mmCIF file of C-alpha atoms and ligand atoms in Angstrom:
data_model
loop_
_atom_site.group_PDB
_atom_site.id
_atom_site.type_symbol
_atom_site.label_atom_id
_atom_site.label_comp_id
_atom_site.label_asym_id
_atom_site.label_seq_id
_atom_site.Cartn_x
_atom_site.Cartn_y
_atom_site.Cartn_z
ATOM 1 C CA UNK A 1 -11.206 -21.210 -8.579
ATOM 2 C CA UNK A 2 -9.822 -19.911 -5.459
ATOM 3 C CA UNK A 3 -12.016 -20.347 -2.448
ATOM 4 C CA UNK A 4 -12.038 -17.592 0.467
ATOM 5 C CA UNK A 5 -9.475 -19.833 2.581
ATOM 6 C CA UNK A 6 -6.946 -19.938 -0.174
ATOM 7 C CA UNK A 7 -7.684 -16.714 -1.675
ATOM 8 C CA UNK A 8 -4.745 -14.589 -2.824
ATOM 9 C CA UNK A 9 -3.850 -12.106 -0.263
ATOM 10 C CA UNK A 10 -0.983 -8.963 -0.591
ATOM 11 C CA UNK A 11 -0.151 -7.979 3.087
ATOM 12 C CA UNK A 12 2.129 -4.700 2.855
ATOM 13 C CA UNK A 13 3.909 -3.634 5.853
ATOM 14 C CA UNK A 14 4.831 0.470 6.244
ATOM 15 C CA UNK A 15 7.068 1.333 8.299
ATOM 16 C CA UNK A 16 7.318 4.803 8.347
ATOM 17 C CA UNK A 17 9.919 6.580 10.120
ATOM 18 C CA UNK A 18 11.058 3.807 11.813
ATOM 19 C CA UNK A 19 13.592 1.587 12.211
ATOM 20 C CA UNK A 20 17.544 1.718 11.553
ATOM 21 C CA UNK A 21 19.492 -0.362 8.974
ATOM 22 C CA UNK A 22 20.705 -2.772 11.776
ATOM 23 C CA UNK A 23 16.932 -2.879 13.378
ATOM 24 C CA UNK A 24 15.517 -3.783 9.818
ATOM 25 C CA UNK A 25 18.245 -6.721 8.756
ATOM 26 C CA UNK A 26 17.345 -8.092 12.407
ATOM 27 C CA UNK A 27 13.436 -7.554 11.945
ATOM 28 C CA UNK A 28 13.851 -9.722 8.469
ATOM 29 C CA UNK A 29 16.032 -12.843 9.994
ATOM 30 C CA UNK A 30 13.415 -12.861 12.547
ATOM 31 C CA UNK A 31 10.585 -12.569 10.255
ATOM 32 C CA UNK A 32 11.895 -14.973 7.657
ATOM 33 C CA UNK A 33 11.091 -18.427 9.071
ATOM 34 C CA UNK A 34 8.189 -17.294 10.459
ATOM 35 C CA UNK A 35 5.975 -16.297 7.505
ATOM 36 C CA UNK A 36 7.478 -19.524 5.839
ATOM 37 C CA UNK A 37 4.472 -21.774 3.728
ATOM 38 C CA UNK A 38 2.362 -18.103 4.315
ATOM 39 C CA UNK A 39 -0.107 -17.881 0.694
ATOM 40 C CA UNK A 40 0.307 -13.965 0.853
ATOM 41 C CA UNK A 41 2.425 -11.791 -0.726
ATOM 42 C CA UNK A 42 4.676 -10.110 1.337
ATOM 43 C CA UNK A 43 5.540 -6.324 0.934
ATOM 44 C CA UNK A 44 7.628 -3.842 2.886
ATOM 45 C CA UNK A 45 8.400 -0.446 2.443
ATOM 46 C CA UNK A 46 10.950 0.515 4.394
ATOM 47 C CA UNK A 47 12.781 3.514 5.014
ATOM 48 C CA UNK A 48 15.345 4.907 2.187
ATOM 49 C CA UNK A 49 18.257 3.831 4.458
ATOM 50 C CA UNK A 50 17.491 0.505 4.954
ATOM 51 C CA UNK A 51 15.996 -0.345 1.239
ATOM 52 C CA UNK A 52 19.553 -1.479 0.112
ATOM 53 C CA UNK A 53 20.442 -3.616 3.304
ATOM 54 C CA UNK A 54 17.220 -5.062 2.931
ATOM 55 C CA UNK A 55 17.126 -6.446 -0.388
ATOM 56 C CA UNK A 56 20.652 -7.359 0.360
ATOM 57 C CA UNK A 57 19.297 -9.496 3.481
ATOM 58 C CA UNK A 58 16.488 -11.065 1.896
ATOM 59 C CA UNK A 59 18.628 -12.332 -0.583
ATOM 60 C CA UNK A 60 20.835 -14.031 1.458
ATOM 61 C CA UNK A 61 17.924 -15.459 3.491
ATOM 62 C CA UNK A 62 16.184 -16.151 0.101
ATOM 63 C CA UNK A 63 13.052 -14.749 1.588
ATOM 64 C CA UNK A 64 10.028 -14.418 -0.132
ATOM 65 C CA UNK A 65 9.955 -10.450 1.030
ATOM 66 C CA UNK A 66 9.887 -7.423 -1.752
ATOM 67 C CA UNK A 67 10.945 -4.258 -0.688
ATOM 68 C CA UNK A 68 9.722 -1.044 -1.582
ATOM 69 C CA UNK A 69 9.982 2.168 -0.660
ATOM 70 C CA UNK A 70 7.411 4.835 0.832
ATOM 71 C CA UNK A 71 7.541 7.897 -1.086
ATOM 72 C CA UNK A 72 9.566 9.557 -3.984
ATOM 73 C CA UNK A 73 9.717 12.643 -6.661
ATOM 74 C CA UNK A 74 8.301 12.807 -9.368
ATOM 75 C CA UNK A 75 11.304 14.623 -11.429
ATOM 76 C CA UNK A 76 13.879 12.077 -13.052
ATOM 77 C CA UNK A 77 17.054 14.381 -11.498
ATOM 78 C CA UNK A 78 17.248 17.719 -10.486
ATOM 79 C CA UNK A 79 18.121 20.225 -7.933
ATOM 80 C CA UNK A 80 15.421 18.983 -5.220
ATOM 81 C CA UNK A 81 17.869 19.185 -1.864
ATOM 82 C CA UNK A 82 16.353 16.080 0.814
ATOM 83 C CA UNK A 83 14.459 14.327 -2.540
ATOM 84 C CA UNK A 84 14.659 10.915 -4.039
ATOM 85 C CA UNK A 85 14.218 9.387 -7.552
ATOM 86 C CA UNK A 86 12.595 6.666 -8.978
ATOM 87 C CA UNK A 87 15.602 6.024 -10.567
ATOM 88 C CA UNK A 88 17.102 6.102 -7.583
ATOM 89 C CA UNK A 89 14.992 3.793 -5.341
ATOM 90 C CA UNK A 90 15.230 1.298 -8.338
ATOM 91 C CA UNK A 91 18.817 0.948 -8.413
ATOM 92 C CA UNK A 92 19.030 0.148 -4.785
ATOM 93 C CA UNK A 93 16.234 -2.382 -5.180
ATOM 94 C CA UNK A 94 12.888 -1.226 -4.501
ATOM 95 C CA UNK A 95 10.655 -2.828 -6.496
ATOM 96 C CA UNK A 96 7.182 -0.840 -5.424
ATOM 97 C CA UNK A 97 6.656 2.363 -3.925
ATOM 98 C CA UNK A 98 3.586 3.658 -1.780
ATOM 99 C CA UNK A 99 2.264 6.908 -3.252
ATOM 100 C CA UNK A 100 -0.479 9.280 -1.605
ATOM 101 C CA UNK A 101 0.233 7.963 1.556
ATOM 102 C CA UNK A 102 -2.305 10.327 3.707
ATOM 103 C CA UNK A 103 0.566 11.254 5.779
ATOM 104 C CA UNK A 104 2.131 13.088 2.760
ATOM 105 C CA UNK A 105 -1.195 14.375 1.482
ATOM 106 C CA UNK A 106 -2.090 15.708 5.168
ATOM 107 C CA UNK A 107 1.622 16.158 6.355
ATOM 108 C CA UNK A 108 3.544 17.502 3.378
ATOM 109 C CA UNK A 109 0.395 19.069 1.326
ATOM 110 C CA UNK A 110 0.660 16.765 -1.236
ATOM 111 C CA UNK A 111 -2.087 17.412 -3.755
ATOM 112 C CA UNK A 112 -3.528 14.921 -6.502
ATOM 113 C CA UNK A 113 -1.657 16.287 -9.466
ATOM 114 C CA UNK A 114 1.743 16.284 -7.729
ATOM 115 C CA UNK A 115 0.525 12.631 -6.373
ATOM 116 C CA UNK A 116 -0.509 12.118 -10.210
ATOM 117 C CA UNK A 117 3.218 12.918 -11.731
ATOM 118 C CA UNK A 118 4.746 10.664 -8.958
ATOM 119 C CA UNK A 119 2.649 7.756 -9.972
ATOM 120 C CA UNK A 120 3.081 8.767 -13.330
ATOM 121 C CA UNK A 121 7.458 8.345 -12.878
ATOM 122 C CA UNK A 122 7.036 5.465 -10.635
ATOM 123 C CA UNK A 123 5.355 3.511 -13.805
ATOM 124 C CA UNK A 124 8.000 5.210 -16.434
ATOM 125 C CA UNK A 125 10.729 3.412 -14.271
ATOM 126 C CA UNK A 126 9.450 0.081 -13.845
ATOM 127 C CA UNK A 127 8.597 0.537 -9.872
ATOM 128 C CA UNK A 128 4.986 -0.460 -8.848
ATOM 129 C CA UNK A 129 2.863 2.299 -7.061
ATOM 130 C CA UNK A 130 0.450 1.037 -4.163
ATOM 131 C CA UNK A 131 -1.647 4.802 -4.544
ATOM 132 C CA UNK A 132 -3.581 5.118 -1.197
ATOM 133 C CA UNK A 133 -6.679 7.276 -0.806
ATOM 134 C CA UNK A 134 -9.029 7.740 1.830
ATOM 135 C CA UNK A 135 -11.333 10.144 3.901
ATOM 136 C CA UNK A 136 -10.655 12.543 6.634
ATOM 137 C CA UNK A 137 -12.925 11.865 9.738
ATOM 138 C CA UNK A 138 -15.098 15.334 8.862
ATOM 139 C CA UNK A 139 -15.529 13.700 5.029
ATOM 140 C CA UNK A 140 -16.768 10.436 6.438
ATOM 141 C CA UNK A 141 -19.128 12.245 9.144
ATOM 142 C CA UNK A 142 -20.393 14.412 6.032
ATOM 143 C CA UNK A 143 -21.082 11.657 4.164
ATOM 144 C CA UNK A 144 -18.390 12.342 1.554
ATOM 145 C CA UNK A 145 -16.626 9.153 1.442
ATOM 146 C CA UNK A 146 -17.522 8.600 -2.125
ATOM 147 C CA UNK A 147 -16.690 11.991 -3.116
ATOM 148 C CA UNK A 148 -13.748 11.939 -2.190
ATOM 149 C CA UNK A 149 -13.041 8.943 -3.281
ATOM 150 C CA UNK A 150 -13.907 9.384 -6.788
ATOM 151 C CA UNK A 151 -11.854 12.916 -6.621
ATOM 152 C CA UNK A 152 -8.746 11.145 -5.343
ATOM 153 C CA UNK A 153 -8.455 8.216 -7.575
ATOM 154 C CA UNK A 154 -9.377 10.363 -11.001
ATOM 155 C CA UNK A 155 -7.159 12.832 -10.003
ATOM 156 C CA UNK A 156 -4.554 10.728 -9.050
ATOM 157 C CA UNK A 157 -4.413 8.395 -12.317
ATOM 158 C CA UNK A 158 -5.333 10.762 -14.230
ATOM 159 C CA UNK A 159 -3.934 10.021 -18.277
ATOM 160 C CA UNK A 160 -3.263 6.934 -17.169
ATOM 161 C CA UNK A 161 -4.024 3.735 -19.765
ATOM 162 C CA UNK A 162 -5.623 0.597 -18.762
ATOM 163 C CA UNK A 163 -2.380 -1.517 -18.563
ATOM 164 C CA UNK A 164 -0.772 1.162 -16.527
ATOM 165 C CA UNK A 165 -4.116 0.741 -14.356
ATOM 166 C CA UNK A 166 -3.718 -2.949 -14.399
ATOM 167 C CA UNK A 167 0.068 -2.930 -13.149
ATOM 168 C CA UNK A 168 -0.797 -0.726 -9.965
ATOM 169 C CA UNK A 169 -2.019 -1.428 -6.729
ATOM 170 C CA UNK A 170 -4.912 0.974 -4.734
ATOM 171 C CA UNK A 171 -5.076 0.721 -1.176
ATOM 172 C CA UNK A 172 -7.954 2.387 0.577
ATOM 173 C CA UNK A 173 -6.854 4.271 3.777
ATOM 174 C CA UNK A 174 -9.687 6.165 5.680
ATOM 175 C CA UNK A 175 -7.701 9.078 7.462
ATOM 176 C CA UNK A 176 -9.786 8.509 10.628
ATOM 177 C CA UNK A 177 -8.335 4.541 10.949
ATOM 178 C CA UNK A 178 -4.669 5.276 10.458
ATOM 179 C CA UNK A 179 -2.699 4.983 13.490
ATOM 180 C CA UNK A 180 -5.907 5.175 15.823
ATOM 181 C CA UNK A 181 -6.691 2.125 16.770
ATOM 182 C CA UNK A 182 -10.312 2.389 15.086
ATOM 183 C CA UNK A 183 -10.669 0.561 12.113
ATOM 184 C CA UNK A 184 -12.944 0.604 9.905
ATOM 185 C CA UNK A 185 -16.184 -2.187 9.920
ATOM 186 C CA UNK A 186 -15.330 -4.740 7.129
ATOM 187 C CA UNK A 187 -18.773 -3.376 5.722
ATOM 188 C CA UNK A 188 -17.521 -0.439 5.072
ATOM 189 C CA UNK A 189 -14.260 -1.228 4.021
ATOM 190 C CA UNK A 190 -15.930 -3.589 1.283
ATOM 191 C CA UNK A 191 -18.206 -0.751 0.370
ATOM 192 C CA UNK A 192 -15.944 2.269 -0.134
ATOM 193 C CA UNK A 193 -13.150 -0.750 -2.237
ATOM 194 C CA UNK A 194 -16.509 -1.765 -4.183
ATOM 195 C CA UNK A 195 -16.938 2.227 -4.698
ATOM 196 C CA UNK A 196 -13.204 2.339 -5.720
ATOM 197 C CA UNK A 197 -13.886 -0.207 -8.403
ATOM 198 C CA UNK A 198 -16.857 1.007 -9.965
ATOM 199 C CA UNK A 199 -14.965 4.835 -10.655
ATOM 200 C CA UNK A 200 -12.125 2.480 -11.998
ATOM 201 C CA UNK A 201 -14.861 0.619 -14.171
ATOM 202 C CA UNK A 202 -16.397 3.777 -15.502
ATOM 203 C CA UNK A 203 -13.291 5.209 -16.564
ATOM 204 C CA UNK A 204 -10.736 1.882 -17.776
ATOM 205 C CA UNK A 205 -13.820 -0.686 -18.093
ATOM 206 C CA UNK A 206 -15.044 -3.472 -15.612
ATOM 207 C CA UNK A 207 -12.344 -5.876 -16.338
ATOM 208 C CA UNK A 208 -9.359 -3.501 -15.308
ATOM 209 C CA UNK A 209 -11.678 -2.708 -12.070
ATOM 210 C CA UNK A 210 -11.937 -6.254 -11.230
ATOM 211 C CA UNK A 211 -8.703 -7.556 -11.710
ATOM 212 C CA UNK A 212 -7.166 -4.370 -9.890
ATOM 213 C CA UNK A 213 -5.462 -5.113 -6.467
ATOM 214 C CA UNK A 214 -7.065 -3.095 -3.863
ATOM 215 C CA UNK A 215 -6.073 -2.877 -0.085
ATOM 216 C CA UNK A 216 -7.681 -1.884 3.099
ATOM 217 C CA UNK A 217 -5.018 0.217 5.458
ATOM 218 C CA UNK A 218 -6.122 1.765 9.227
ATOM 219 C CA UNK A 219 -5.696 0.028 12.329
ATOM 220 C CA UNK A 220 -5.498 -3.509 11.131
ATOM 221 C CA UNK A 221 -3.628 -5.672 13.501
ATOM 222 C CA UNK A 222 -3.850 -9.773 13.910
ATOM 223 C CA UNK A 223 -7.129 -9.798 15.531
ATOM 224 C CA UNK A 224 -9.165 -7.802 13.041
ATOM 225 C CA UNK A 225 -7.153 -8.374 10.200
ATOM 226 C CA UNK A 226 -9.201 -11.929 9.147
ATOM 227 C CA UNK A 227 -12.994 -10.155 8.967
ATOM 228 C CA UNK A 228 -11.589 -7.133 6.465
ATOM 229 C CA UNK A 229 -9.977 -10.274 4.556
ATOM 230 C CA UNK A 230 -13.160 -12.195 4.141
ATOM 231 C CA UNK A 231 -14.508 -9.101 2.525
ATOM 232 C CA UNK A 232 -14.592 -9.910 -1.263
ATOM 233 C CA UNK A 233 -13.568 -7.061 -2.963
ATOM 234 C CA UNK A 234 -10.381 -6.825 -0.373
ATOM 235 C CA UNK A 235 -7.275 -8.412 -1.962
ATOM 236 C CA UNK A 236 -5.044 -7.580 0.797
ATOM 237 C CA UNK A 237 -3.787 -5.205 3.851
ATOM 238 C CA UNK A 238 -1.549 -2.254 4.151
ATOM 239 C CA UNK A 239 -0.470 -2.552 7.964
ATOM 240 C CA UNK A 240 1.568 0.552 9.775
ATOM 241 C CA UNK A 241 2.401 0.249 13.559
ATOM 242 C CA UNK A 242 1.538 -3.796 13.452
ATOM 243 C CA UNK A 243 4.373 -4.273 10.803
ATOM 244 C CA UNK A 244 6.974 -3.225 13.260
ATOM 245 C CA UNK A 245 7.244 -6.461 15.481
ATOM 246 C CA UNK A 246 7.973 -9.565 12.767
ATOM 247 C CA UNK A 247 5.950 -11.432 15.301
ATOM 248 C CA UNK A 248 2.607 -9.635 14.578
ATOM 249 C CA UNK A 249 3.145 -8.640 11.477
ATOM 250 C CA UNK A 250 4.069 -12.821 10.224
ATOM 251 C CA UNK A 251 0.485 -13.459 12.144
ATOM 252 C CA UNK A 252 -1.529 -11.251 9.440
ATOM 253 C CA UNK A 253 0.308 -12.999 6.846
ATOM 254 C CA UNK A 254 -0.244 -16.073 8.192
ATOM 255 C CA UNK A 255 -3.275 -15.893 8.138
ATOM 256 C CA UNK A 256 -4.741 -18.212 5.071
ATOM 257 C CA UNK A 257 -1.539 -20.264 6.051
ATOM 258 C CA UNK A 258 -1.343 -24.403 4.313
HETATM 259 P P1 PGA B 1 -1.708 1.826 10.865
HETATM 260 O O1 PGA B 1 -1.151 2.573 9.557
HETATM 261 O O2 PGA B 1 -1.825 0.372 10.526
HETATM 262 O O3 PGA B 1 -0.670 2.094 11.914
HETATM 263 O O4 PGA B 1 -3.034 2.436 11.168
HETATM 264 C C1 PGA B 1 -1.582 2.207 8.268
HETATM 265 C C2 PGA B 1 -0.883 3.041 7.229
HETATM 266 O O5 PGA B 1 -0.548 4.191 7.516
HETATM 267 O O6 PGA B 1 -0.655 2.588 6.112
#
């Protein structure tokens, strides 16, 4: 039985919009040795550009890095002019891809159903979704946390079966935490992933909701990161801005290091 110390962690890194081919081979020779002996499991989703490169780099380093990307269609082909396919992504190595990112919900009007078909592809072609969800500041301050929650994550995987449930990842992402510098109390955090797993329990039973891999994403850098982790329904972190430096981001997943 895993104690707290040793537990299992998944620390994803998103990048965003940043960084170009030559800045993300250089970001993973740095990072490489330094997350060496680290217990997590490292993810990165990168931009489109640089997925390729990077898989090409970790191999070389034989880094224990999987790349992913951060967003995709939901169509197989088609005439979509600036889109990208699972199929695509797949091919040049991604192995996950985040989906519902609030960015595209808030950003590009993304709504649950189109969020739903993505997730829906991603599965069909063997890539892993890490589906986020999450508040806006005006839900939280209304109280609707749960609401929205529960909205999100049925809309979102909806007709989904339970081992299609169990191969995904959630990550909970309150709007209000993401890129702000406020992150959310571990209490919190551990309350609204608890929430998370009982509207996965209700729908695809208690087993599928415990098992289930859920993140907390908003703010987390190397100083808070350890709290949110000792949470015990938190099995990892999704980290933005605190993924770009290698030396940061190797201290968060360093951080149940041997
Ligand atoms: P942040 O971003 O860590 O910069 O707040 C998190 C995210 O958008 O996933």
């Amino acid at each position: 039985m895993a104690t707290k110390s040793k537990k299992q962690i998944l620390i994803a890194g998103n990048w965003k919009m940043y960084k170009t081919v030559e800045e993300a081979k250089a970001f993973l020779k740095t990072l490489a040795p330094l997350i060496e002996g680290s217990q997590a499991a490292v993810y990165l989703a990168v931009p489109f550009t640089a997925i390729h490169p990077a898989v090409t780099m970790i191999e070389q380093l034989k880094a224990p890095i999987t790349i992913g990307a951060q967003n995709m269609n939901d169509a197989s082909e088609g005439a979509f002019t600036g889109e990208v396919a699972a199929q695509m992504l797949k091919e040049a190595g991604a192995q996950f891809v985040i989906l519902g990112h609030s960015e595209r919900r808030h950003l590009f009007h993304e709504s649950d159903d189109f969020i739903n078909k993505k997730v829906k592809r991603a599965l069909l072609e063997g890539i892993q979704p890490i589906l986020c969800v999450g508040e806006t500041i005006k839900q939280y301050e209304n109280g609707e946390t749960l609401e929205v929650l529960k909205q999100q994550l049925v809309g979102s995987l909806a007709g989904l079966n339970k081992e299609e449930i169990k191969s995904l990842i959630l990550s909970y992402e309150p709007v209000w935490a993401i890129g702000t510098g406020r992150v959310a109390h571990p209490d919190d955090a551990q309350s609204a992933i608890t929430s998370c797993r009982e509207v996965i329990a209700e729908k695809w039973g208690k087993m599928v909701a415990q098992k289930l891999t859920i993140l907390y994403g908003g703010s987390v850098n190397p100083e808070n990161a350890k709290a949110i982790l000792a949470q015990k329904s938190i099995d990892g972190l999704l980290v933005g801005g605190a993924s770009l430096s290698p030396q940061t981001f190797s201290q968060i997943a360093n951080i149940y290091k041997e």
